[in-house]
XYZ file of C-alpha atoms in Angstrom:
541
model
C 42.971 -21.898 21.731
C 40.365 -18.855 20.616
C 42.034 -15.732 19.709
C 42.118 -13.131 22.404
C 41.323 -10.362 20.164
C 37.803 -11.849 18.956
C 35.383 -10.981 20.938
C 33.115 -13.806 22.365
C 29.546 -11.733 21.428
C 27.949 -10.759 18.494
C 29.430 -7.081 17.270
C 26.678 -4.068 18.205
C 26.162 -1.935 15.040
C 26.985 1.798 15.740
C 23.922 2.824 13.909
C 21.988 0.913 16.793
C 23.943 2.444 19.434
C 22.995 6.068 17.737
C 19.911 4.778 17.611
C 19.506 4.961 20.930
C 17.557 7.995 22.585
C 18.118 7.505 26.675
C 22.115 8.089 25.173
C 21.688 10.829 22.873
C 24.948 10.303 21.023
C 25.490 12.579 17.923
C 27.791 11.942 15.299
C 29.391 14.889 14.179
C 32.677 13.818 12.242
C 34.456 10.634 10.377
C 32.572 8.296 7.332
C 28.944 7.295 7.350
C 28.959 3.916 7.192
C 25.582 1.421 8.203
C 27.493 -1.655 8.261
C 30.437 -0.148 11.201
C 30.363 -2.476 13.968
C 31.310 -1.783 18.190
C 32.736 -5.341 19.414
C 33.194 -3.499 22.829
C 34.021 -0.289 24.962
C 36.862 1.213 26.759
C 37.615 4.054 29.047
C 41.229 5.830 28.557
C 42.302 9.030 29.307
C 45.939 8.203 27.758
C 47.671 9.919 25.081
C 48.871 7.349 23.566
C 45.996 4.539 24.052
C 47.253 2.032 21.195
C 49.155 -0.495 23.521
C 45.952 -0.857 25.399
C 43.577 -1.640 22.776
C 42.567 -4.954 21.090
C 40.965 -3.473 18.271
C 37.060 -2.882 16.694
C 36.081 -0.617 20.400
C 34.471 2.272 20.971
C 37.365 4.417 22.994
C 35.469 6.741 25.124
C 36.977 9.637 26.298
C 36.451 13.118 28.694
C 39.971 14.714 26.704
C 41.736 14.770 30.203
C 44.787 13.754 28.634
C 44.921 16.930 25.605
C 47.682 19.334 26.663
C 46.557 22.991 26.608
C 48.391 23.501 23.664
C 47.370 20.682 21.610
C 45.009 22.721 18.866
C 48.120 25.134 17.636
C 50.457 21.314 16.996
C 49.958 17.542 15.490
C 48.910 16.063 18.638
C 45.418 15.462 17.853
C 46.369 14.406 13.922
C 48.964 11.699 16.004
C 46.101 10.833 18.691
C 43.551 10.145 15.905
C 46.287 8.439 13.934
C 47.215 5.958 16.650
C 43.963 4.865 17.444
C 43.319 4.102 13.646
C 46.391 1.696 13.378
C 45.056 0.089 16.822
C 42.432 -0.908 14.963
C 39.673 1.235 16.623
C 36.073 1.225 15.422
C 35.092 5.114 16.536
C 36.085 7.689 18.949
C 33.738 8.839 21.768
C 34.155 12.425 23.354
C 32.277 13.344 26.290
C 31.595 17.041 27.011
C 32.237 18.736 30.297
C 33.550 18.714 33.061
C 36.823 19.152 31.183
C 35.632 20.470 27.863
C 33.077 22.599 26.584
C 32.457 21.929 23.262
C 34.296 19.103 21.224
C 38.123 20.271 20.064
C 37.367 21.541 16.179
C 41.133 19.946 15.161
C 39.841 16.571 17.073
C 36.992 16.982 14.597
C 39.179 17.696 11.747
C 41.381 14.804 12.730
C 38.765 11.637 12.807
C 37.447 13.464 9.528
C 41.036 13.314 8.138
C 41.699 9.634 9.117
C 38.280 8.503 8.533
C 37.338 7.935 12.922
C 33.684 8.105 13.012
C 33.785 10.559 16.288
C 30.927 10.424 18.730
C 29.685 13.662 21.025
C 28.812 12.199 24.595
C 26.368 14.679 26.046
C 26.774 15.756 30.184
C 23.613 13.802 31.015
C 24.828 10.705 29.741
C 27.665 8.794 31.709
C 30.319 6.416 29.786
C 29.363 3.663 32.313
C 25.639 4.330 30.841
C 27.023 3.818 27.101
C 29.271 0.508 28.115
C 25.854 -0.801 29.675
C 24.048 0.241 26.528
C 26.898 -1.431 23.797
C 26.463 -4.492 26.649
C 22.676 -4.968 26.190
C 22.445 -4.611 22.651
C 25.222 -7.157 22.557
C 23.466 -9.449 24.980
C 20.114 -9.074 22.288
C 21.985 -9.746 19.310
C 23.593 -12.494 21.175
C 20.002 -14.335 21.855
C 18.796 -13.354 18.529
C 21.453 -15.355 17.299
C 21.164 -18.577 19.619
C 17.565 -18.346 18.706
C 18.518 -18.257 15.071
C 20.470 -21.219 15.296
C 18.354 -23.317 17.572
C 15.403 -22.834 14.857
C 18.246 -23.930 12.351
C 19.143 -26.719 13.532
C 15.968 -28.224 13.758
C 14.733 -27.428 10.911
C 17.767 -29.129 9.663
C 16.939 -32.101 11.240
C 13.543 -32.553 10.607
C 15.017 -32.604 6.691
C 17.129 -35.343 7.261
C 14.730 -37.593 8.284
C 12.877 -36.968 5.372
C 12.846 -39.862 2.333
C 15.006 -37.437 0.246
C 17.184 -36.224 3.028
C 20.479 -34.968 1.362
C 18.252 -32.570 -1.030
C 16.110 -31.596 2.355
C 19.247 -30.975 4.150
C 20.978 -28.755 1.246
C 17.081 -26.988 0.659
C 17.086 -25.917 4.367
C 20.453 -24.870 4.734
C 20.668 -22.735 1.378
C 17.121 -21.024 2.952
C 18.240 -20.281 6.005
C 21.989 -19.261 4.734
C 19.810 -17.140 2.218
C 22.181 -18.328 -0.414
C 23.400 -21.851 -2.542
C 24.251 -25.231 -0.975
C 26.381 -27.720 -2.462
C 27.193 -31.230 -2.121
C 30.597 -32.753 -3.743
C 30.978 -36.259 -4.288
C 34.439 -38.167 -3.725
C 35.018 -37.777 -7.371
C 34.462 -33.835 -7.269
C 31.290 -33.872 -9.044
C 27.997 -32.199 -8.128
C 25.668 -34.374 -6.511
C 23.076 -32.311 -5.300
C 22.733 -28.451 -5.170
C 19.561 -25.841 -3.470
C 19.313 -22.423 -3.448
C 19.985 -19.585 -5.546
C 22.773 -20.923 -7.970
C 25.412 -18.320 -8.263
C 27.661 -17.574 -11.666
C 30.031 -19.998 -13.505
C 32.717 -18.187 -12.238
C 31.546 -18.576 -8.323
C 30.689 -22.366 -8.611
C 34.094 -22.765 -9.790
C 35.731 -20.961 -7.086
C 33.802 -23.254 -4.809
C 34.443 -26.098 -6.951
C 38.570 -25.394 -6.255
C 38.101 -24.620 -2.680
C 36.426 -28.547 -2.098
C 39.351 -29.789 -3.149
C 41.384 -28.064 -0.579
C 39.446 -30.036 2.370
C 38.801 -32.788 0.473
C 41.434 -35.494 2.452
C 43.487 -36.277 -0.854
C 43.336 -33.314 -2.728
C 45.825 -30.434 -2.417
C 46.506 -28.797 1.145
C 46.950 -24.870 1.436
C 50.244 -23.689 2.122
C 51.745 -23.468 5.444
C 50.363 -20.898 7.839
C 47.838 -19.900 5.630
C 45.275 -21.098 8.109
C 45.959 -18.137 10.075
C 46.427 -15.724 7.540
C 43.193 -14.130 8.994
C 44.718 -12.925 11.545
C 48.699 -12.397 11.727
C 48.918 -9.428 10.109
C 51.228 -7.353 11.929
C 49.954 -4.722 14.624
C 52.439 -2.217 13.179
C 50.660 -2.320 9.476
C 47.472 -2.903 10.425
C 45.087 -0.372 9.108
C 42.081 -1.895 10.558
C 40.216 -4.117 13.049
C 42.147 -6.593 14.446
C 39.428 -8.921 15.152
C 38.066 -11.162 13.603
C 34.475 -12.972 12.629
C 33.499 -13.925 15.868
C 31.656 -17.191 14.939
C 34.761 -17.844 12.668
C 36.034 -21.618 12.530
C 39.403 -22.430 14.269
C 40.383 -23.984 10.932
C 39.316 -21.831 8.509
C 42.043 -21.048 5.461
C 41.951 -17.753 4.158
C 44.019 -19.133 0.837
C 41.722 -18.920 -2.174
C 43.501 -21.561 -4.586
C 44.316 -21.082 -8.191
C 43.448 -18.163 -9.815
C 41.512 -16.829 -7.311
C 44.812 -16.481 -5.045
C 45.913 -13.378 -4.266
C 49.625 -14.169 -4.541
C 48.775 -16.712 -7.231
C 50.144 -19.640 -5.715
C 49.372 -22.919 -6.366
C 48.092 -25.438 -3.258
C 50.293 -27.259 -1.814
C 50.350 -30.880 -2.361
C 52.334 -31.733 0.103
C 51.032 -35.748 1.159
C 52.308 -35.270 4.774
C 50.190 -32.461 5.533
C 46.260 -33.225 6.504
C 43.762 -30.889 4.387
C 42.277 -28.168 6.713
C 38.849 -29.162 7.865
C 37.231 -26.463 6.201
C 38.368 -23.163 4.075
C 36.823 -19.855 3.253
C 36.893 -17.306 0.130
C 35.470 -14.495 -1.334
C 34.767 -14.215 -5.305
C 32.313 -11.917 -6.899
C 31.197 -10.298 -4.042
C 29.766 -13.978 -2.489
C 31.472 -15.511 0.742
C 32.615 -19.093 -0.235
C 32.930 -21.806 2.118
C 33.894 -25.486 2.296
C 33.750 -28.466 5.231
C 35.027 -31.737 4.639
C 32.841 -34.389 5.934
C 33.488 -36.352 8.713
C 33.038 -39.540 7.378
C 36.338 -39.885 5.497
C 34.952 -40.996 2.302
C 35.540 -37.709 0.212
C 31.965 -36.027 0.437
C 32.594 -31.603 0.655
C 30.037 -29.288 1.324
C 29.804 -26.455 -0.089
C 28.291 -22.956 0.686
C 28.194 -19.628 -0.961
C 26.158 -16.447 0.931
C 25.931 -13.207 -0.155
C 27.185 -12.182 3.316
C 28.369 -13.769 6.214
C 25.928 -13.314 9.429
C 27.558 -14.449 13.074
C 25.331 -18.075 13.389
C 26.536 -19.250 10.092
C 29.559 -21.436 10.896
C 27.449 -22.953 13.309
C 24.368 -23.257 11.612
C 26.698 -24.968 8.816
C 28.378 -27.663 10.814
C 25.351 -28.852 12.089
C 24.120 -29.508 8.533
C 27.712 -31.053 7.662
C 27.789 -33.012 10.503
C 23.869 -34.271 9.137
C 25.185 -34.710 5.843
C 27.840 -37.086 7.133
C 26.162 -39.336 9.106
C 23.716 -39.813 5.312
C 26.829 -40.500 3.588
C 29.134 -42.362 5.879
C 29.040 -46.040 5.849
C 26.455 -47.184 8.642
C 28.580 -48.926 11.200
C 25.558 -51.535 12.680
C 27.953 -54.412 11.701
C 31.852 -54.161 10.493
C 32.311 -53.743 6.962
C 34.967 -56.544 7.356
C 32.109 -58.817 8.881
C 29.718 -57.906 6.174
C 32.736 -58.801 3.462
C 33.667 -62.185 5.009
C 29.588 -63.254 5.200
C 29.268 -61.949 1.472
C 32.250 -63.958 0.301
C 30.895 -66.878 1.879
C 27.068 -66.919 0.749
C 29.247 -66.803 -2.203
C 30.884 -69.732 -1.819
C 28.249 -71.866 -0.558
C 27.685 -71.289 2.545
C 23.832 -71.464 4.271
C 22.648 -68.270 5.351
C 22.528 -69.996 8.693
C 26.257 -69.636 8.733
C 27.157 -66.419 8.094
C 23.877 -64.917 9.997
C 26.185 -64.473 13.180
C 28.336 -62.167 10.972
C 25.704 -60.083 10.190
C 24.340 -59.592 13.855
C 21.859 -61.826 14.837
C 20.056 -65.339 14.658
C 16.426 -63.952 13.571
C 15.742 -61.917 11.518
C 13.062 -59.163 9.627
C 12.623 -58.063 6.428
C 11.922 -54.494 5.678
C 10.260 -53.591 2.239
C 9.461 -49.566 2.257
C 8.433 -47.312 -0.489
C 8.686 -43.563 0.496
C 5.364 -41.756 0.549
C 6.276 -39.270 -2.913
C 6.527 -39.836 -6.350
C 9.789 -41.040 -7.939
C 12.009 -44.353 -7.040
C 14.264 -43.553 -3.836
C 17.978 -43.116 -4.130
C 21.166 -44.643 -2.624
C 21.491 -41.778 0.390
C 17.771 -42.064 1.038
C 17.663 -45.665 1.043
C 21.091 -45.248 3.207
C 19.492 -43.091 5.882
C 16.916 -45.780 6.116
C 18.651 -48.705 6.902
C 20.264 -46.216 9.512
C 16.872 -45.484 11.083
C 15.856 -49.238 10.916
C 19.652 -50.086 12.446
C 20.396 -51.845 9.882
C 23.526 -51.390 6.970
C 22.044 -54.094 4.775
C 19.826 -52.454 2.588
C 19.150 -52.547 -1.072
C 17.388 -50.036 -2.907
C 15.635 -52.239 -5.939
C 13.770 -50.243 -8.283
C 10.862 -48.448 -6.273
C 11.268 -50.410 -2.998
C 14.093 -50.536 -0.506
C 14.688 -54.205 0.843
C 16.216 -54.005 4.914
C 17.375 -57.078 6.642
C 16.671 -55.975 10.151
C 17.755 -58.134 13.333
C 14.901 -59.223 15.179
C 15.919 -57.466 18.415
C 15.532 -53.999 16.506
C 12.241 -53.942 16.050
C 11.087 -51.181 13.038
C 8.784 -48.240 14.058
C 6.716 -46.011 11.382
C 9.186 -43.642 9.577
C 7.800 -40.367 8.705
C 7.995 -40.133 4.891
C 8.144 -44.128 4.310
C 5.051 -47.024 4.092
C 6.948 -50.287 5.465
C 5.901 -53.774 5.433
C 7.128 -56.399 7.588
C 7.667 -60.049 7.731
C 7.934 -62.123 10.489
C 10.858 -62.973 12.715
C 12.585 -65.845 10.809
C 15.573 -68.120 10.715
C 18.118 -67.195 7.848
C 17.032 -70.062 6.080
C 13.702 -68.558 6.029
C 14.517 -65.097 4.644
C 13.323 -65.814 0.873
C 9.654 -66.096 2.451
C 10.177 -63.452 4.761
C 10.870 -61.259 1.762
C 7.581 -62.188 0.227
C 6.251 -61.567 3.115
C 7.010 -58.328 3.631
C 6.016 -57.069 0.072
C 2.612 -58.825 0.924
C 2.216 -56.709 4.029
C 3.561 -53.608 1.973
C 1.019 -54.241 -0.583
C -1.596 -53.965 2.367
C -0.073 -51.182 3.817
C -0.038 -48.924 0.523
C -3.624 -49.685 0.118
C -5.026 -49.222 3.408
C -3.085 -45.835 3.890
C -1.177 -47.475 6.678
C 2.550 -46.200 7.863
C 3.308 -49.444 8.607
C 1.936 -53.451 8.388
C 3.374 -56.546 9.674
C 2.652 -59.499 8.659
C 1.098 -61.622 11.842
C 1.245 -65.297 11.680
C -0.359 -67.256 13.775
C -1.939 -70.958 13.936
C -4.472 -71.687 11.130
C -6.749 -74.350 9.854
C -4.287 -74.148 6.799
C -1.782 -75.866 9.325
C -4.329 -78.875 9.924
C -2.931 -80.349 5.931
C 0.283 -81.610 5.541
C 3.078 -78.872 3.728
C 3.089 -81.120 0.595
C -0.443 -81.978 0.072
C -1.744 -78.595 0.075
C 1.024 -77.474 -2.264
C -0.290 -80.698 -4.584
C -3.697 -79.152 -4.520
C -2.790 -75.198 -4.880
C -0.509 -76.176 -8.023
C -3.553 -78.217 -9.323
C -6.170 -75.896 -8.584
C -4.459 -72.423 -10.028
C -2.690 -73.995 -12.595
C -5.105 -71.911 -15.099
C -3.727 -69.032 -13.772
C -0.299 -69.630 -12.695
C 1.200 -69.596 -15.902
C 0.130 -65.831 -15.307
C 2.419 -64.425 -12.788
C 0.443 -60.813 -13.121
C -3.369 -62.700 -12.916
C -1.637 -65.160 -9.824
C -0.425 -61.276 -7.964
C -3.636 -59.462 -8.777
C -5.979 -62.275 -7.555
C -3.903 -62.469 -4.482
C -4.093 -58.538 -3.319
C -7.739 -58.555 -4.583
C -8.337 -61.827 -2.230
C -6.435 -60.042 0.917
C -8.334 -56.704 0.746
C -11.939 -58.050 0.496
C -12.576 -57.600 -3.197
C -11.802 -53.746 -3.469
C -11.258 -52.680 -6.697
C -9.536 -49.217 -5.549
C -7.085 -50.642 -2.720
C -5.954 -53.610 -5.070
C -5.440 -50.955 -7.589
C -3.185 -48.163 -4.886
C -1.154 -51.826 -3.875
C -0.425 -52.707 -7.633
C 0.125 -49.303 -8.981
C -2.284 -49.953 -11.675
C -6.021 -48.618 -13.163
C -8.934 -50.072 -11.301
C -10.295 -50.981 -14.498
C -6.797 -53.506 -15.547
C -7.943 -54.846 -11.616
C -11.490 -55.871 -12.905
C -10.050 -56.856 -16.349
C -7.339 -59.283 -14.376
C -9.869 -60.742 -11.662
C -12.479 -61.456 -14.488
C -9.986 -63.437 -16.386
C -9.418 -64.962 -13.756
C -12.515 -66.322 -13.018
C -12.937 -67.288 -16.523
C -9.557 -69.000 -16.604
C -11.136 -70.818 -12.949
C -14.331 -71.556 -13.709
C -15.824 -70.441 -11.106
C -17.439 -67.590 -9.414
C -15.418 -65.535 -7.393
C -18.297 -63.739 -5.784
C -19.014 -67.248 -3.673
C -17.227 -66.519 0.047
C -16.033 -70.719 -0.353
C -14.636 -70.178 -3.849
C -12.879 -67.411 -2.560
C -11.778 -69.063 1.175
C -10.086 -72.158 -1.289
C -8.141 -69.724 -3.594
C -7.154 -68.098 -0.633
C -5.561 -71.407 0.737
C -4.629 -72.105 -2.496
C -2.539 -69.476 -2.659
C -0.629 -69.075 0.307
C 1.203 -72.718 -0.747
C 2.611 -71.276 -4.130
């Protein structure tokens, strides 16, 4: 249930409501202090206002309620005093019709206790400065929604990226204006963006993941409302607060950085808190187990903590779980039993109802950058394909795709696909696919599928025309890197430079490879039949 005493909108600074020039408020005792916050604004003409207040207002006030008397005795040092404990964030006093001038022991009071006190001029009415504290609330309140909304999709336009954990942590450390941390089940670092903060911060942070991590140590009980159960009689400040705190924050900073020094609890019948908060060297730490169960933390450290930021922070935990949870297309348990029994001997036939379908596709992709793609990248895309059976092999990612789902162009990727086969079929399908990734590559395409359709090929029996290509490129064949670079250099109409972008190699090894070959032939590769009988040649070895 939220906490009645936080209030639901961004805090107004009093600065702003100074600021101000249709209110004309003057400050004229108590601290100067930019970073003093109004959460709201209340009337009272009591002499004793402190059962009545919440905490972190602006108590506005016409001094009905000061006896005659009341400059010779304590009662302004006890009015002051009282609205102090309550928790009040400054002290509004509004000239005539009662008084004059502002009371000089009022004044002396708030300077005593430290009240930032507020002279309310006759022109300006305390419903005027409520509607005032109201619309500078409402601003900062779309200021912040706008804020997040540009967060969030900022944050999601990273995950979809080839590299999406490291997009996700980049973002969020730039828009948190601070470091962004990913823990692995083990504890360790696996990916970090931002400004890195000292030894002595990442190790606070490092302590505080293990707190939400689901078998590590648990804080203590009650300490997830430490925040806030202070009691009303001791408090010496606002009672409120962060308003965009989370309902299961934990204000216990483990180890060291305790400030009672107590160990975590390890207590196995107690769940870790879903996320935990703590302050070292000046930095706000925070920490949010991820939903998926398997260990992953994130973790945050900010210079300061802005309303927006909880928010803005579970949306990129909540990204970062989906990229590291197990993709649920098929049950783990279903994917076990088919492994066990391709294992075993069964056809692929057999166990393809395990896996989710009776045809199938094969998915080769290479992301568009340099460098080979990881396991989380090549994870989120086998969850953008719908697929959980991917394997990330070398530079390429392999996905075996049900036919039903059929892949569209990934922003970030080049994919090549086969044709919808029977499992018994999936070897060619793979070779397939890397055929029509080749093509892809070279012809700058997002994504090529390889079409098949009737051919004069067809017209000669399977094992004649295999007969024929093993006699005809046996030359080459013995060659697996001349056999390749004749193929690609067949399929994209002799071009030097695209059979050079599909094979990752110099144009120059290209005309080196397709001269040998020739050579090794015996025949001239510029004649259009030479080339149409390689061509068939090929395609039945």
């Amino acid at each position: 249930m939220p906490d009645p005493a936080v209030s639901p909108t961004p805090p107004v600074l009093l600065t702003s409501l100074l600021a101000r020039e249709d209110l004309s408020l003057r400050r004229i005792a108590g601290p100067v202090d930019a970073d003093a916050v109004v959460h709201w604004v209340h009337t009272s003409e009591m002499a004793d206002p402190y059962p009545y207040l919440l905490g972190g207002e602006l108590l506005l006030t016409a001094g009905v309620h000061i006896p005659e008397a009341a400059g010779s005795g304590t009662y302004f040092d006890d009015y002051v005093s009282r609205i102090v404990a309550a928790g009040g964030a400054a002290l509004g006093f509004g000239v005539a019709p009662v008084h004059d001038t502002v009371p000089r022991a009022l004044v002396a009071a708030c300077e005593t206790h430290g009240l930032p006190l507020l002279e309310v001029p006759p022109q300006t009415t305390f419903s005027g400065v409520a509607r005032a504290v109201w619309q500078l609330m409402a601003q900062a309140r779309l200021a912040e929604l706008r804020r997040v909304t540009e967060a969030q999709q900022s944050l999601a336009s990273a995950a979809s990226r080839p590299d999406p954990v490291p997009s996700v942590l980049r973002q969020l450390a730039q828009r948190l204006g601070g470091w962004a941390v990913l823990y692995g089940p083990e504890g360790a670092e696996i990916a970090g963006a931002g400004r890195e903060p000292a030894d002595e911060v990442r190790a606070a942070l490092t302590r505080l993941a293990e707190v939400v991590r689901p078998d590590g140590p648990t804080p203590p009980a009650g300490a997830a409302s430490q925040t806030s159960s202070a009691s009303r009689a001791h408090s010496t400040g606002p009672r409120s607060g962060e308003p965009a705190a989370a309902p299961a924050q934990s204000a216990h900073r483990p180890g060291p950085a305790s400030p009672a020094g107590h160990q975590p609890s390890t207590d196995p019948s107690r769940p870790a808190p879903a996320s935990a908060t703590d302050t070292t060297a000046g930095l706000h730490l925070a920490a949010y187990a991820l939903g998926a169960g398997h260990g992953f933390v994130l973790g945050v450290a900010t210079p300061q903590r802005a309303p927006g930021d909880h928010t803005v922070v579970s949306v990129a935990a909540v990204l970062l779980s989906l990229l590291t949870g197990e993709q649920q297309s098929g049950t783990g348990a279903a994917r076990s039993s088919a492994l066990v029994r391709l294992l075993l001997g069964a056809p692929p036939e057999e166990v393809a109802p395990l896996l989710g379908g009776e045809r199938w596709v094969v998915v080769q992709a290479r992301p568009d950058g340099a460098g080979a793609p990881d396991a989380v990248a090549a994870s989120a895309l086998g969850a953008a394909l719908g697929s959980a059976l991917v394997d990330p092999a070398g530079d390429v990612v392999r996905v075996l795709v049900p036919a039903d789902r059929a892949p569209d162009p990934l922003p970030g990727w080049t994919l090549g696909v086969s044709a919808a086969v029977a499992p018994h079929d999936w070897p060619a399908a793979d070779t397939q696919a890397a055929r029509a990734l080749a093509r892809a590559r070279a012809t700058r395409t997002p994504l090529l599928r390889h079409g098949p359709r009737p051919a004069l090929a067809d017209l000669v029996p399977p094992d004649e025309a295999a007969a024929h290509a093993r006699a005809l490129l046996a030359p080459v064949t013995a060659h697996p890197a001349l056999t390749e670079t004749l193929r690609t250099w067949l399929s994209l109409h002799g071009s030097w430079d695209r059979t050079a972008v599909a094979l990752s190699v110099h144009r120059n090894t290209v005309r080196q490879r397709v001269t040998r070959c020739a050579t090794l032939l015996g025949t001239d590769l510029e004649d259009p039949d030479v080339r149409m009988e390689l061509w068939f040649a090929l395609r039945h070895i």
